[in-house]
Coordinates of C-alpha atoms and ligand atoms in Angstrom, one line a residue:
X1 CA 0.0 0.0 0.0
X2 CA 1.3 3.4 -0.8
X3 CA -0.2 5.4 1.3
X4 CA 0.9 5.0 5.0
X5 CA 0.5 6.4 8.3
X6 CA 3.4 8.8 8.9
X7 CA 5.4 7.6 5.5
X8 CA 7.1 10.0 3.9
X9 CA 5.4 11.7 0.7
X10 CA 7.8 10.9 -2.5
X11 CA 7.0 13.7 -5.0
X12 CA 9.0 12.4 -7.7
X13 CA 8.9 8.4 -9.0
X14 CA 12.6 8.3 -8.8
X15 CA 12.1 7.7 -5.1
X16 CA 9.4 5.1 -5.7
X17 CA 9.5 1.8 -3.8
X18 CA 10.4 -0.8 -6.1
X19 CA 8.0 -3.2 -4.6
X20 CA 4.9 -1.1 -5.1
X21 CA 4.1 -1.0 -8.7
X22 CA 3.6 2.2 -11.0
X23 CA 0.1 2.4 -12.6
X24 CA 0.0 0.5 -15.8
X25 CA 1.9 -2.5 -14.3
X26 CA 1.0 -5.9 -15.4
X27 CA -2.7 -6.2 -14.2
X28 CA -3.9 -2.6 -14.9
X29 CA -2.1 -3.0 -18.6
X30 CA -3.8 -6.1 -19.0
X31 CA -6.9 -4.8 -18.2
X32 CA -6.3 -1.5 -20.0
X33 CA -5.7 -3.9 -23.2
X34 CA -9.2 -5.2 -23.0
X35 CA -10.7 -2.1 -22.3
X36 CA -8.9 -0.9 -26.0
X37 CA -10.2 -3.5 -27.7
X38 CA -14.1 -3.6 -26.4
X39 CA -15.1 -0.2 -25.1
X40 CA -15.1 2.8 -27.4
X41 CA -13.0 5.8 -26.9
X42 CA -15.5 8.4 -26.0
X43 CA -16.3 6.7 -23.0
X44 CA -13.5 7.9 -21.3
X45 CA -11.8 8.0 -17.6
X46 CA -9.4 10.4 -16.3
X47 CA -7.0 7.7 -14.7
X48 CA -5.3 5.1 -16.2
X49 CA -5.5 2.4 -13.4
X50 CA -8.1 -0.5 -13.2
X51 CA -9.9 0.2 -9.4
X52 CA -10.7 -3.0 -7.4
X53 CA -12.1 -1.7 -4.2
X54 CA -12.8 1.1 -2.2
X55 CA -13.3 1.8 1.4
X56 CA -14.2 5.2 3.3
X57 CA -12.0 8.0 1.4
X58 CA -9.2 5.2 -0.5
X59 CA -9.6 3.2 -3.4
X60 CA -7.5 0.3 -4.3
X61 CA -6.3 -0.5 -7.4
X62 CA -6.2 -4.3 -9.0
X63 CA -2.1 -4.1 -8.7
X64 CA -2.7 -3.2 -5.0
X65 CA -1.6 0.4 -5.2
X66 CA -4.2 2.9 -2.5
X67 CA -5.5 5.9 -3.2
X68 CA -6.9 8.7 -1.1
X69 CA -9.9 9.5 -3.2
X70 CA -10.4 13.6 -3.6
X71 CA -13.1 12.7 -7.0
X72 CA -15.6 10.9 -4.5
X73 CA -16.6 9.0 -7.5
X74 CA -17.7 12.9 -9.2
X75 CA -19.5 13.4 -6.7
X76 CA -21.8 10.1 -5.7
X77 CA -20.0 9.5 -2.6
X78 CA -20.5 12.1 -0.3
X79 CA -20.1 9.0 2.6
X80 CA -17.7 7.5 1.3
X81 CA -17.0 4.0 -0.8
X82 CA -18.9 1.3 0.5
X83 CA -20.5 2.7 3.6
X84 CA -21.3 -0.2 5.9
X85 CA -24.9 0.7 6.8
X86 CA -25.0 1.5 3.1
X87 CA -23.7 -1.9 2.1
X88 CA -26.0 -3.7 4.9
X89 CA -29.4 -1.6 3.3
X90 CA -28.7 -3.0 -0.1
X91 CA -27.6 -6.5 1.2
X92 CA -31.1 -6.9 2.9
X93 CA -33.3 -4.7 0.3
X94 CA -31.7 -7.3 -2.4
X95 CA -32.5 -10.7 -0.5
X96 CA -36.3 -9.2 0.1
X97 CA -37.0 -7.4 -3.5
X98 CA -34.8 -6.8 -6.2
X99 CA -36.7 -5.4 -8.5
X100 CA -40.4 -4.7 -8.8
X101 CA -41.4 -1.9 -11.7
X102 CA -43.2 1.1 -10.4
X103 CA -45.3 1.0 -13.1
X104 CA -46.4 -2.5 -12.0
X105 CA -46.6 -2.4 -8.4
X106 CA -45.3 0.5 -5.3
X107 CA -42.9 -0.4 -2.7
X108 CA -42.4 1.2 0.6
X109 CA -38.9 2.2 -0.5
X110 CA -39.6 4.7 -3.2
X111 CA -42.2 6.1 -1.3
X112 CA -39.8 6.8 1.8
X113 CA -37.2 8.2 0.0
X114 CA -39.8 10.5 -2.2
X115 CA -40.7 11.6 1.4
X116 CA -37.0 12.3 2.8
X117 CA -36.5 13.9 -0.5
X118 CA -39.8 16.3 0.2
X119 CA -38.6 17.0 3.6
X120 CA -34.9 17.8 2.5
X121 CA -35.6 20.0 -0.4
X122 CA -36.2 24.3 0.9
X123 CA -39.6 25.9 -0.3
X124 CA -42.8 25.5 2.4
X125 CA -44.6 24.6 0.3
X126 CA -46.5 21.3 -0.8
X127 CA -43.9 19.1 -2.3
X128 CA -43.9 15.8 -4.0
X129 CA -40.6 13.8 -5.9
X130 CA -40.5 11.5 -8.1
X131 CA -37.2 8.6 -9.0
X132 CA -35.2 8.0 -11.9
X133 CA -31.8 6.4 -12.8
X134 CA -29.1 8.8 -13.8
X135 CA -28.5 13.0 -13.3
X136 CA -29.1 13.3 -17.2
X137 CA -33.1 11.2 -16.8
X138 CA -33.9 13.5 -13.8
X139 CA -32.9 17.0 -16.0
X140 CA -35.3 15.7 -18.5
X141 CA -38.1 15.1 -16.3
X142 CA -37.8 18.3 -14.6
X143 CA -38.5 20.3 -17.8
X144 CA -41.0 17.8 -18.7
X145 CA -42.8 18.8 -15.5
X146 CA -41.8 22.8 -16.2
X147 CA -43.3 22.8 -20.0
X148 CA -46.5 20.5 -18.8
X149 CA -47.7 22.4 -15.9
X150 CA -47.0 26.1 -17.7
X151 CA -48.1 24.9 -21.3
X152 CA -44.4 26.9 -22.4
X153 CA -42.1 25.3 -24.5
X154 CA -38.6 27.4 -23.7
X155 CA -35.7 26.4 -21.4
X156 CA -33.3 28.8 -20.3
X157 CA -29.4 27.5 -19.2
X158 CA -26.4 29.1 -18.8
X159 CA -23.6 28.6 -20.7
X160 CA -20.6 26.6 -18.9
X161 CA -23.2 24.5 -17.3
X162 CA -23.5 20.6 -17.5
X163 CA -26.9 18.8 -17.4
X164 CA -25.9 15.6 -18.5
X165 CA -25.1 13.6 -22.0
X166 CA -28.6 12.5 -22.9
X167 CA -30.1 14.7 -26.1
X168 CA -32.2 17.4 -23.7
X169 CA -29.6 17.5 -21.2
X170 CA -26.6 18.3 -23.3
X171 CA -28.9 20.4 -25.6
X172 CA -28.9 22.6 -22.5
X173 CA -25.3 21.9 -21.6
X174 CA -23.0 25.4 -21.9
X175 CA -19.9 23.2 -23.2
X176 CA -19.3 22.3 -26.6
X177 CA -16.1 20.0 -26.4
X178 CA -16.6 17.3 -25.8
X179 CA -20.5 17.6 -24.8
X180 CA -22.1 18.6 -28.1
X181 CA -19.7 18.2 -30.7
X182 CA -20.6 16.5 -33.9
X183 CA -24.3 15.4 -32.1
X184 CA -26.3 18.0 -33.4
X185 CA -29.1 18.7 -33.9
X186 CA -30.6 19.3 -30.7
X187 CA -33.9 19.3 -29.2
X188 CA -36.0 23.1 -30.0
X189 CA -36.3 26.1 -27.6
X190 CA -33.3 25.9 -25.6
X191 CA -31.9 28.9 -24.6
X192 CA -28.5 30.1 -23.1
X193 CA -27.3 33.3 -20.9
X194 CA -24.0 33.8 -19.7
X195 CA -23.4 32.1 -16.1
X196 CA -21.6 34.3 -13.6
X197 CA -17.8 33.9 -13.5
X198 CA -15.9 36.5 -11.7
X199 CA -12.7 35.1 -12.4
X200 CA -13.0 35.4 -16.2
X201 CA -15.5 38.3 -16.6
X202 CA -16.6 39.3 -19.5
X203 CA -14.4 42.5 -21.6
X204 CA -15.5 45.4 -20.0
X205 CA -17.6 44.1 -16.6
X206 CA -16.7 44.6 -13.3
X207 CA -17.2 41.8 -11.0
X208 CA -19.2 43.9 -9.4
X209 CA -21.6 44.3 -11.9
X210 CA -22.1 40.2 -13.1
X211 CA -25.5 40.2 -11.8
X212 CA -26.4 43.2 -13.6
X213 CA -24.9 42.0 -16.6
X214 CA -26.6 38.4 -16.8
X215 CA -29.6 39.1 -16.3
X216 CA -29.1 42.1 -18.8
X217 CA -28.4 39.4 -21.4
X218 CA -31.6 37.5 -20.0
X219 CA -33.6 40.9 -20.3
X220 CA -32.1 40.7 -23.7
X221 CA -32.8 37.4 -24.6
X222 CA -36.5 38.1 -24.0
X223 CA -36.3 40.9 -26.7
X224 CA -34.7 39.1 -29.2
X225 CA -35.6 35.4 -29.1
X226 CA -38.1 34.6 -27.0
X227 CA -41.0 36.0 -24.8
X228 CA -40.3 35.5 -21.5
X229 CA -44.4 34.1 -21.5
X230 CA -43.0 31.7 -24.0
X231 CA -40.5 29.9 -21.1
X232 CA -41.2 27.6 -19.1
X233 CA -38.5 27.7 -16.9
X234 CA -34.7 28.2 -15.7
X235 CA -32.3 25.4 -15.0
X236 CA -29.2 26.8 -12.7
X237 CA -26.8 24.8 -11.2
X238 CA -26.4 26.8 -7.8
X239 CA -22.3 26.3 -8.5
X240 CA -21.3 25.3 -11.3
X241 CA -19.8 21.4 -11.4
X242 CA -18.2 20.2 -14.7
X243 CA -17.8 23.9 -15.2
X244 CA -15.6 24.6 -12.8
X245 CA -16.8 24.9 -9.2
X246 CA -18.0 28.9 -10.0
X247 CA -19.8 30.3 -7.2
X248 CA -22.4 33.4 -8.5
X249 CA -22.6 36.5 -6.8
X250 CA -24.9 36.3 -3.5
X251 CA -27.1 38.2 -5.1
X252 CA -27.6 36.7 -8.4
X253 CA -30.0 33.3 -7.2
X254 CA -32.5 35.8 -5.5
X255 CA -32.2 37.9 -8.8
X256 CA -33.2 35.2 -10.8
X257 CA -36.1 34.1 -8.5
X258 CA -38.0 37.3 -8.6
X259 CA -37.5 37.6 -12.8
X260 CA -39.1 33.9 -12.8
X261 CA -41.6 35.4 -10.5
X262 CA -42.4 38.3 -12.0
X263 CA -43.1 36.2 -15.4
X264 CA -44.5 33.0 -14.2
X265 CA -41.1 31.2 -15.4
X266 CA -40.2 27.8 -13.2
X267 CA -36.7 28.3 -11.3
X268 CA -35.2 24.6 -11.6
X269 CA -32.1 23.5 -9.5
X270 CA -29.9 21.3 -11.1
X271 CA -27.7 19.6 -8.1
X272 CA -27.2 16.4 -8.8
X273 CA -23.5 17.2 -8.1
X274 CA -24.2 20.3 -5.3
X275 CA -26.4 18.4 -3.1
X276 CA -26.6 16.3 -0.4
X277 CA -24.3 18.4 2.1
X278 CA -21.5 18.9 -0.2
X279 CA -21.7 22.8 0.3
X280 CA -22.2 23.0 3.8
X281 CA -25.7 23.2 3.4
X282 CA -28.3 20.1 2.7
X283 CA -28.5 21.7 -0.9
X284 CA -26.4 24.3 -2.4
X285 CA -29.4 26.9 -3.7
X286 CA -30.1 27.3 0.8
X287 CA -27.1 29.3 0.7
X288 CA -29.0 32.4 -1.8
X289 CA -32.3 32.0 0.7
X290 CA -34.0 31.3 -2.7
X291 CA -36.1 28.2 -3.2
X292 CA -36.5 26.5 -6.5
X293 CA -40.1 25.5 -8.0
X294 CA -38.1 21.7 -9.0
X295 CA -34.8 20.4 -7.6
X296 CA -32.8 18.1 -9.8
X297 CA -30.9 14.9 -7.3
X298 CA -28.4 12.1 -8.0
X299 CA -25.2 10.9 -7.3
X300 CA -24.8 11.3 -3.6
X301 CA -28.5 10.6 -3.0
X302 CA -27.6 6.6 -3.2
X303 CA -23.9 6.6 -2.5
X304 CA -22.9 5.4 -6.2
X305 CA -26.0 3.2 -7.0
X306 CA -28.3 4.5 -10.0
X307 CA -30.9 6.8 -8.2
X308 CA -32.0 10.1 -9.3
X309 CA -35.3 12.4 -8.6
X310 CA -37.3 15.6 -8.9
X311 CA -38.7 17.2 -5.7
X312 CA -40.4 20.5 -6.3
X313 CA -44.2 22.0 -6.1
X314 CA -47.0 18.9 -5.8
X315 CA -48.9 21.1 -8.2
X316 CA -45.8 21.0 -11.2
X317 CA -44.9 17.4 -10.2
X318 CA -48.9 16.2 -10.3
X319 CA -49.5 18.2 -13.3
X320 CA -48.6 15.3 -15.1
X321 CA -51.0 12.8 -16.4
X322 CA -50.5 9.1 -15.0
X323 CA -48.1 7.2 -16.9
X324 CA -46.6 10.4 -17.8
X325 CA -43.2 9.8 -15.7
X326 CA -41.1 7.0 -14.8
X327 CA -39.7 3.9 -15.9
X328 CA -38.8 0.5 -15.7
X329 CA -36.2 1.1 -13.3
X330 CA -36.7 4.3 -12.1
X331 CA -36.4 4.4 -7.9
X332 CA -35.2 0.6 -7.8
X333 CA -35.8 -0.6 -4.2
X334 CA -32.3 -1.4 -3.8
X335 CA -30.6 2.0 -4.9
X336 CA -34.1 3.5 -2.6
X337 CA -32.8 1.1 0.1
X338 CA -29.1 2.7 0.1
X339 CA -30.6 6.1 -0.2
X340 CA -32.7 5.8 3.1
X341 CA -28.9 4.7 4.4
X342 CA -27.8 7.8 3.3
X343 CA -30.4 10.1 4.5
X344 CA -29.6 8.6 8.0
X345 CA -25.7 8.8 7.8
X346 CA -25.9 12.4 6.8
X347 CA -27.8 13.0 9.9
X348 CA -26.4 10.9 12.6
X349 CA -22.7 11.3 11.5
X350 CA -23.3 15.1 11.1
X351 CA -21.8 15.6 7.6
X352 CA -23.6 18.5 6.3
X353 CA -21.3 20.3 9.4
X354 CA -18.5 18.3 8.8
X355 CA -18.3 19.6 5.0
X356 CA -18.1 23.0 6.3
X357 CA -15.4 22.3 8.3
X358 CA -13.6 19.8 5.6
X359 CA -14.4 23.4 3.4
X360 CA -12.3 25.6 5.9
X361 CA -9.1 23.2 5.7
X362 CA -9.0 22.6 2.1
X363 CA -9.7 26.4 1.8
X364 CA -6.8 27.3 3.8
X365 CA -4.2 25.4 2.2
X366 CA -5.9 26.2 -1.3
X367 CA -5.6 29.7 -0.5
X368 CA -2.0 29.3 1.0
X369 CA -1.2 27.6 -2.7
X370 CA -2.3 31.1 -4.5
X371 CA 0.3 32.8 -2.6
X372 CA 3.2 30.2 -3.2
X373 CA 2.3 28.7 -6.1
X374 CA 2.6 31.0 -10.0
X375 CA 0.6 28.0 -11.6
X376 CA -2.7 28.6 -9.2
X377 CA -4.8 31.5 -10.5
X378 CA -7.9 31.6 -8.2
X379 CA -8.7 29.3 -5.0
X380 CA -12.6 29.2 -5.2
X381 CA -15.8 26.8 -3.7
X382 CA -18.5 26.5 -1.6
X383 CA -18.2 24.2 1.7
X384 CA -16.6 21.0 1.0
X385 CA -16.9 21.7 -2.9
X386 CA -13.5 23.3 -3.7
X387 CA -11.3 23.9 -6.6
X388 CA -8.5 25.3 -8.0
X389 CA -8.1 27.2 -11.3
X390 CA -4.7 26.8 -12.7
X391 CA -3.2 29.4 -15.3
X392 CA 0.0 29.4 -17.3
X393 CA 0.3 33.3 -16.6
X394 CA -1.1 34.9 -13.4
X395 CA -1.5 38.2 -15.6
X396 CA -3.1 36.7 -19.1
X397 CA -5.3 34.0 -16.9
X398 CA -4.0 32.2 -20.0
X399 CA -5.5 28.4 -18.9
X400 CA -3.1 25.7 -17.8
X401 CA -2.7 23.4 -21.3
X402 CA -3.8 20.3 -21.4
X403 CA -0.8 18.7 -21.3
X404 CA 0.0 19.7 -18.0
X405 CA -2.7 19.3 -16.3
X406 CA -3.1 15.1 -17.6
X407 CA 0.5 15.6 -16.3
X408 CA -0.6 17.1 -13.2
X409 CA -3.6 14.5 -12.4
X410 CA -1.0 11.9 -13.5
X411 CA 1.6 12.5 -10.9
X412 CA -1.0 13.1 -8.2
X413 CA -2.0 9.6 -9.2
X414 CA 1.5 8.2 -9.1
X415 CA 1.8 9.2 -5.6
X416 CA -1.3 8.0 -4.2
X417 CA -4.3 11.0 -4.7
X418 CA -6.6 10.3 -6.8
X419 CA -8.0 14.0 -8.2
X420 CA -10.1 15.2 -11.5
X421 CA -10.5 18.2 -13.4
X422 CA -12.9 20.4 -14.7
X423 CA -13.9 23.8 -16.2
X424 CA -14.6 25.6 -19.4
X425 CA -10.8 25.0 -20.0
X426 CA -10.3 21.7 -18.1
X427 CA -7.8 23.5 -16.0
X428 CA -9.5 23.4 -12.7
X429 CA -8.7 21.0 -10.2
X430 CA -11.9 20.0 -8.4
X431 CA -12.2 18.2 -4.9
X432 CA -15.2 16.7 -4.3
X433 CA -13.7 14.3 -1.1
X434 CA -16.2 12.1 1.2
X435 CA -17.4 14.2 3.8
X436 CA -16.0 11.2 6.3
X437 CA -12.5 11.3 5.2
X438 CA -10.6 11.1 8.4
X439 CA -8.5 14.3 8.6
X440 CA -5.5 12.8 8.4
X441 CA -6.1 11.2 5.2
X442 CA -7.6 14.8 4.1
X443 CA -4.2 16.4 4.7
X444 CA -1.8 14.1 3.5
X445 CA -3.9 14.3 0.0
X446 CA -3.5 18.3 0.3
X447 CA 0.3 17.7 1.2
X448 CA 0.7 15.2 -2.2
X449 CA -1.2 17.9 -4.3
X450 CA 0.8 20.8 -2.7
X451 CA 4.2 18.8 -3.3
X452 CA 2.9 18.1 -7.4
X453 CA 2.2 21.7 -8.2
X454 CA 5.0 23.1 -6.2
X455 CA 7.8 20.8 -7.8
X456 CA 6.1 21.4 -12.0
X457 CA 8.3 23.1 -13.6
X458 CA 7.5 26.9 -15.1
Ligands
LIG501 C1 -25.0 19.3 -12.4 C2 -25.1 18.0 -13.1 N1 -26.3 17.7 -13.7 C3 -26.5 16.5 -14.3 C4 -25.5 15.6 -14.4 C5 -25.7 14.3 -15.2 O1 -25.7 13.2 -14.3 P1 -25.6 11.8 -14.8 O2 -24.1 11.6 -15.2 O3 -26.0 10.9 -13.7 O4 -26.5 11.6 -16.0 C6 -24.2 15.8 -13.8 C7 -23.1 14.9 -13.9 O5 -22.0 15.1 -13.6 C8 -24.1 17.1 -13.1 O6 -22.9 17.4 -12.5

């Protein structure tokens, strides 16, 4: 195992114990043959090595190698790999029932978690939720829901954002490579505004004036392409995930509630890879005050098991007409089993604090990176959702290339931290740890990270 209590970091493979062996070793090459020859190139992954297990905040590889696990599996894993009240829930859920169909029969399951889910989401008012398999499957539902119950057919999204890779969803995706390219055409009346990114404002705006500006080029967008009694609603992710972990303005969530209120547009919350106490909060869109009509879950909701929902207004949600949602699989009792662990873990192990505090420390040495480090342009995040934007000019902002940053996640990897990237440029370094990652293990992957970036060469 490479990573050890009290061992000394190696930041260079010179130093590397001849005994442990390098990713892309026999086994992992092996496997990484197969995966050549039977699995097409455009389902990608951002490491090389072939993961076996995982426990807490590691992951093991099939040649033995650990990992301390700062991608949290994009997201899904907010307690950790393999919980064990997570792994007992889905052990006894798949002795009882396995599968059932909604659409034939209800289980308690999928009722309780449609509850918790109710409970969970901000708004007082009445709420209902309905399940569905992946992040992309619940986007599409909630604009089903949005166009049915307001009889409008526009979506508004925001450009940099990322909704998923089904034909709606990455219609209203704000990244062309590798989202959209060559799958056009896409489904009618999406729409797109800028998303506010202080780091990289547009020529000309201040900061200051981002909220101004956006919902300027909303104002705009009513003028010029659509009425705004034309749209049915507004899908924000409250920050921004694949994008780059931007954070808006404080003020520009509660800006774009009262424009959906003063028009009778739906305000939809995409976080599928905000929620679930990642930000400090139970869902990121708590922090604004705001509370959307429809809130878009996954990942984290089932620890890594296919579960997605809506949970919004019972008025949007039942303005459906039966048979009008759902699916084969949709809210499988044994995903619904492992959410109801989660719902509890959350709770009784406190992790909605604990991000906030797992938020401070990465924060701190994040910020203590901008300081020391040329290559780190902006330390930004919410709570436990924290990245790093790295720049091959503090001055130009001039992104990172790609090169160096597969170099960068590469080495990380090499010495045991397992980290992904993101943004508009892919030159964000995103940390979406458990929130149970013992703090130990926490620094030691800041320490590897710190020790990469500080020994890359200019
Ligand atoms: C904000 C957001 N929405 C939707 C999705 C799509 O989820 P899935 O990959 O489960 O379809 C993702 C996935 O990363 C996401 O981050």
């Amino acid at each position: 195992m490479l990573i050890k209590e009290g061992k000394k970091l190696r930041t260079t493979s010179r130093g590397r114990d001849p005994k442990l062996a390098p990713n892309g070793c026999r086994h992992s090459s092996k496997l990484a043959g197969e995966r050549e020859s039977w699995v097409p190139r455009g389902v990608s992954s951002y490491h090389s090595f072939t993961a076996e297990s995982g426990s807490n905040a590691l992951v093991k590889d099939v040649d033995g190698r650990s990992y301390i696990d700062f991608a949290g599996g994009i997201g899904a894993l907010n307690v950790g790999h393999c919980h064990p009240r997570v792994v007992e829930a889905v052990r006894r859920q798949a002795q009882q029932l396995l599968h059932m169909a909604f659409p034939v029969a209800g289980y308690c399951a999928y009722a309780k978690v449609c509850r918790r889910l109710c409970e969970a989401a901000p708004g007082s008012f009445p709420k209902k939720a309905a399940l569905f398999n992946s992040g992309a499957e619940a986007v599409e539902n909630a604009v089903k829901v949005a166009r049915s119950h307001t009889r409008r057919p526009g979506i508004v999204s925001f450009d940099m954002s990322f909704h998923g890779r089904t034909y709606l969803a990455v219609g209203l995706t704000g990244k062309h490579k590798p989202y959209r390219q060559k799958f056009g055409p896409f489904p009618g009346e999406l729409y797109r505004i800028p998303y506010p990114y202080a780091y990289r404002p547009p020529d000309g705006v201040r900061a200051e004036d981002l909220t101004r500006y956006c919902l300027g080029r909303l104002e705009n967008l009513f003028s010029t392409s659509i009425g705004p009694d034309q749209i049915a609603a507004i899908i924000i992710e409250p920050v921004l995930g694949e994008g780059g972990f931007v954070v808006p303005p404080a003020d520009f969530i509660p800006s774009l509630r009262r424009v959906c209120d003063k028009h009778g547009i739906l305000l939809i919350a995409d976080e599928v890879q905000t929620g679930f106490g990642r930000t400090g909060k139970m869902f990121a869109i708590e922090h604004s005050g705001a509370a959307p009509d429809v809130l878009v879950v996954a990942k984290s909701l089932a620890a890594g098991l296919p579960l997605s929902g809506i949970v919004g207004r019972a008025e949007v949600l039942d303005s459906v007409e039966a048979g009008g949602l759902g699916g084969t699989y949709g809210g499988n009792p044994v995903a619904c089993a492992a959410a109801m662990a989660v719902f509890d873990i959350l709770e009784e192990e406190r992790l909605i604090e604990r991000a906030s505090r797992i938020g401070k420390k990465i924060e701190r040495r994040f910020d203590a990176l901008v300081r020391s480090c040329p290559t780190v342009g902006e330390s930004r995040g919410l709570g436990a959702m924290r990245a790093l934007e790295l720049v091959e000019d503090r001055k130009t902002k001039e992104p990172l290339p790609e090169s160096d940053m597969k170099a960068i996640l590469s080495d990380c990897a090499r010495e045991g931290l397992l980290i992904i990237r993101a943004g508009q440029h892919g030159n964000v370094l995103r940390c979406l740890v458990p929130l149970t990652i013992p703090f130990d293990q926490l620094e030691r992957g800041l320490d590897i990270l710190e020790a990469v970036l500080r020994d890359r060469k200019p």
